[in-house]
Structures are given as C-alpha cells and as structure tokens.
Coordinates of N, CA and C in Angstrom, one line a residue:
X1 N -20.2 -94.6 23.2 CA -20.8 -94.1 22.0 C -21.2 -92.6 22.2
X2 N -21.8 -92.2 23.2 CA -22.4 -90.9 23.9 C -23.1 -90.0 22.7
X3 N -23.3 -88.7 22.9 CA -24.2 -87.8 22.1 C -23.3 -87.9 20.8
X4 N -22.2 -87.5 20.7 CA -21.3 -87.4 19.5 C -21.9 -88.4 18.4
X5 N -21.6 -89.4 18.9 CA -22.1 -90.7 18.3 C -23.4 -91.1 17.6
X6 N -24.4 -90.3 18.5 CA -25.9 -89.6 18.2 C -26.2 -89.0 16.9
X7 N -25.8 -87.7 17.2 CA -25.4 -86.8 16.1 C -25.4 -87.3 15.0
X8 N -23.4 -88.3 14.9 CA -23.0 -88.4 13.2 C -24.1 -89.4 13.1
X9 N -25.5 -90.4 13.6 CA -26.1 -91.3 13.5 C -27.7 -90.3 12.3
X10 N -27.6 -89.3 13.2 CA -28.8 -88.5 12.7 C -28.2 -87.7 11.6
X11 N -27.1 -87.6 11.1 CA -26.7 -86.8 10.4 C -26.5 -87.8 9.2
X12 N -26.1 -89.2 9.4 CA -25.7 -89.7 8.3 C -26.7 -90.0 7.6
X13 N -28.0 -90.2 8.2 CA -29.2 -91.0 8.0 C -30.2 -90.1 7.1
X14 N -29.7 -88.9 7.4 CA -30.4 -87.6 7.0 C -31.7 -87.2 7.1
X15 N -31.7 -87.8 8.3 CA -32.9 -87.4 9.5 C -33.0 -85.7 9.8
X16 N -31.7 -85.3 9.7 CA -31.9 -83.6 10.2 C -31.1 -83.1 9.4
X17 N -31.5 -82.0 9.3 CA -30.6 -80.8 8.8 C -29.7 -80.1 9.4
X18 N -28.4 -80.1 9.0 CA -27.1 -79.6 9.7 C -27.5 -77.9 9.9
X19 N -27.9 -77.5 9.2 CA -27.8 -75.9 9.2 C -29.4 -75.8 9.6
X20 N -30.3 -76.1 10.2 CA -31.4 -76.1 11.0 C -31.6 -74.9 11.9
X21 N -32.2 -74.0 11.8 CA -32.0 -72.7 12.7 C -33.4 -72.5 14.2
X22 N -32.9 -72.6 15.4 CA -33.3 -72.6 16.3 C -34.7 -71.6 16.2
X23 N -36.0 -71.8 16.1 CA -37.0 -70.8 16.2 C -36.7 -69.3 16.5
X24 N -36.5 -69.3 17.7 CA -36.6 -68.7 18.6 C -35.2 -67.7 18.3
X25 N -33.9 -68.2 18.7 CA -32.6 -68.0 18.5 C -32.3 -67.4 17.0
X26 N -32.4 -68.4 16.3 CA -31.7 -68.5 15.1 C -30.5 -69.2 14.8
X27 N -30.1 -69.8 16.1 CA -28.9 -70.5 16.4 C -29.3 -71.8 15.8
X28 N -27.7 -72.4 15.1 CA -27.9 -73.8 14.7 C -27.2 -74.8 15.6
X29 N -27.2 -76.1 15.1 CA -26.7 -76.9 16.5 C -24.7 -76.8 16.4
X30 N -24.6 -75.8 15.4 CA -22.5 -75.9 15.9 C -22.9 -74.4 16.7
X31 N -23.4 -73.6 16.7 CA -23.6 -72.6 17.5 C -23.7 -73.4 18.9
X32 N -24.5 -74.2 19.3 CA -25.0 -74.9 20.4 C -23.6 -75.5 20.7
X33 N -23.2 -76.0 19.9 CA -21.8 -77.0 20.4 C -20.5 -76.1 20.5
X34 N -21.0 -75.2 20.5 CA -19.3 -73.9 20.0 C -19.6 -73.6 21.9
X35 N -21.2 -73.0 21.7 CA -21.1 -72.6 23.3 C -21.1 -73.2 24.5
X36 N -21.6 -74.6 24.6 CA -21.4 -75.4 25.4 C -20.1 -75.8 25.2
X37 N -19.0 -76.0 24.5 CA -17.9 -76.3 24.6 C -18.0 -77.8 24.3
X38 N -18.9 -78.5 23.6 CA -19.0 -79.8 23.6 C -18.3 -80.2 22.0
X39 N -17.0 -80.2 22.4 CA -16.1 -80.7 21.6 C -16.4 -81.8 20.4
X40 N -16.5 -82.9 20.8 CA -17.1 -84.1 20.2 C -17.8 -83.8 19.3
X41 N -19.1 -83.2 19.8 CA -20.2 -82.9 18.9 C -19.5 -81.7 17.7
X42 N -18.8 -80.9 18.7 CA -18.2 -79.7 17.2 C -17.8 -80.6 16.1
X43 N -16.8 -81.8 16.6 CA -16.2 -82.1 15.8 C -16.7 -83.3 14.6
X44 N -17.7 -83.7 15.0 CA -18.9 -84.4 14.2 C -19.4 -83.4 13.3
X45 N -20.3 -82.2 13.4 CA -20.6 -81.2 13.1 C -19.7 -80.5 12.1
X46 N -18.5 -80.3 12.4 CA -17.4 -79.7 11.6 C -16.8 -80.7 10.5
X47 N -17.1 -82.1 10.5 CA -16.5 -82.4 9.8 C -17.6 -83.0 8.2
X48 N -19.0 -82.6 9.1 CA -20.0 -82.8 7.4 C -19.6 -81.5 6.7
X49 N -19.7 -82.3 5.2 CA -19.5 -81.6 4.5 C -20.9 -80.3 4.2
X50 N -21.8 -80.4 4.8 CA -23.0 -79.6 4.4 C -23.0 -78.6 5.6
X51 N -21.8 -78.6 6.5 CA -21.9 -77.9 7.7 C -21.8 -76.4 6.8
X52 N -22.4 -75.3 8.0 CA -22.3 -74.0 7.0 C -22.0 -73.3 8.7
X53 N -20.6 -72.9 8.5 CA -19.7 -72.1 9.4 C -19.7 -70.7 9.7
X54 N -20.8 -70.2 8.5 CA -21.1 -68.7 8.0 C -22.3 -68.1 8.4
X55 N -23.4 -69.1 9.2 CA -24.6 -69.0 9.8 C -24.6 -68.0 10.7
X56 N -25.1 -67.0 10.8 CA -25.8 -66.0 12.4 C -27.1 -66.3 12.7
X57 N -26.9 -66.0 13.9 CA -28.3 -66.2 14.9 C -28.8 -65.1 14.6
X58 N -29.8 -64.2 15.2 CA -30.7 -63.1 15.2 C -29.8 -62.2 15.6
X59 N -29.0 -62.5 16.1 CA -28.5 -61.2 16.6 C -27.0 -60.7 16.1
X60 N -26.8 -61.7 15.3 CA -25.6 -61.6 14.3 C -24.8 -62.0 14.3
X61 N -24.4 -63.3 15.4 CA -23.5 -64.3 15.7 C -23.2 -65.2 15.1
X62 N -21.8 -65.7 14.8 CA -21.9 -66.7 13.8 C -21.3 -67.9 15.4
X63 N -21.5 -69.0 15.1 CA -20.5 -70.5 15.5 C -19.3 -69.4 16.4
X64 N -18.5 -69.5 15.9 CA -17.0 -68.9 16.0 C -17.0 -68.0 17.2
X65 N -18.2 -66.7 17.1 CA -19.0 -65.7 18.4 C -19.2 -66.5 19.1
X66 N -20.0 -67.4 19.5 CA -20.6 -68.5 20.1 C -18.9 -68.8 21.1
X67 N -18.5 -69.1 20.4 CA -17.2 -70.1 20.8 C -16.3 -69.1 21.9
X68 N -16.3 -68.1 21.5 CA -15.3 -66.9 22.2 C -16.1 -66.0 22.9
X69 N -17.2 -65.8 22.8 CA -18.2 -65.1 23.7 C -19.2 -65.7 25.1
X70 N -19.6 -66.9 24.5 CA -20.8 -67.9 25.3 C -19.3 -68.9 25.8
X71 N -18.8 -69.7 25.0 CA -18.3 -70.8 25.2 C -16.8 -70.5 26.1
X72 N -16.0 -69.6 26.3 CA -15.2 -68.6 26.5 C -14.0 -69.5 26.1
X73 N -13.9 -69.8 24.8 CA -12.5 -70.9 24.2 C -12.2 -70.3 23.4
X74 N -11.0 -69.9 23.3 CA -10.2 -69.3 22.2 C -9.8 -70.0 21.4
X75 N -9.6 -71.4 21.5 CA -8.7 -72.1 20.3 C -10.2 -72.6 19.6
X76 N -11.2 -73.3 20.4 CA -12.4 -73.5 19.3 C -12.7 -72.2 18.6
X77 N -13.0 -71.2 18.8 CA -13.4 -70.1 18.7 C -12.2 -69.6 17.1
X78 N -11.1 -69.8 16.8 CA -10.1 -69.3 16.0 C -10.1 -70.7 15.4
X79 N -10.4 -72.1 15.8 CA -10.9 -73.1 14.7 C -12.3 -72.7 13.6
X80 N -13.1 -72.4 14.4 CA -14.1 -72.2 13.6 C -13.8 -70.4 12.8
X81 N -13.3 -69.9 13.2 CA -13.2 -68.4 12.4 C -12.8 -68.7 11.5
X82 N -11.5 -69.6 11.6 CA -11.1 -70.4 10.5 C -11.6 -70.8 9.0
X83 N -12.5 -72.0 9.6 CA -13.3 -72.1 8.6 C -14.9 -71.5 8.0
X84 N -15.0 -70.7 9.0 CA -16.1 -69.3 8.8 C -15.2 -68.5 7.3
X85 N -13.9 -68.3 7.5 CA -13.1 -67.4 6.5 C -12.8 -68.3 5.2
X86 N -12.9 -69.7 5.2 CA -12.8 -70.4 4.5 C -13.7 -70.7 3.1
X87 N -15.2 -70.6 3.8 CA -16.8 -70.6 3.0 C -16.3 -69.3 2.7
X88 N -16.1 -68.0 2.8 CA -16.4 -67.0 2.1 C -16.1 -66.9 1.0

C-alpha cells in the first residue's frame, strides 16, 4: 500500500489541501515529491484534478525546478513542465 497509497487516502477524503504551501518554504507537497524523486507520490499528486503545477516556493520555483534542480530527473522534471505549460 506504502505512502502513495497514504496520500490518494488523504486526498480523497479531503483531509488536506493539494496546493498547501510549506510555512517556511512555500513549497507544496509535488514540489516535495518532484525533489525527492518519489515517483508514486508524483503520480498520485499529478493525477488530482485540483493539483496546481504553476505553484512557486519563495524563491520562485515551480514542481518542474524542483524536479531538474533538487531531484536531478530530467524526464520528471519535462513531465511536469509539461503540465506547468498546460495550466497557463
């Protein structure tokens, strides 16, 4: 079942907010999942519909930055630019 499983459970229930911005950061939890590389969780994340792919942290990072800078994945990283270019 693991964390993924977690997630779409808190998410369906609508216990939390998808676009939730880290205090401190400003980072939301697909920022978190872009730079840890925690696929699963991206892909839970990526596939609500309330997900917002257009989000920056404080310092002007969206998901996508996260992915190719912290996470060092180029294919996650050009998935989510993707749909970063898609919301605009």
């Amino acid at each position: 079942y693991g964390f993924a499983g977690r997630v779409a459970d808190l998410l369906s229930s609508g216990a939390v907010d998808i676009n939730a911005l880290e205090a401190e950061t400003g980072a939301t939890a697909l920022h978190y999942a872009a730079a840890g590389n925690a696929i699963a969780v991206l892909r839970v994340l990526a596939a609500h519909t309330d997900c917002d792919f257009t989000v920056m942290d404080r310092r002007g990072r969206t998901p996508a930055t996260f992915a190719f800078e912290i996470g060092r994945n180029p294919v996650t990283g050009r998935f989510l630019r993707m749909k970063e270019m898609a919301q605009h």
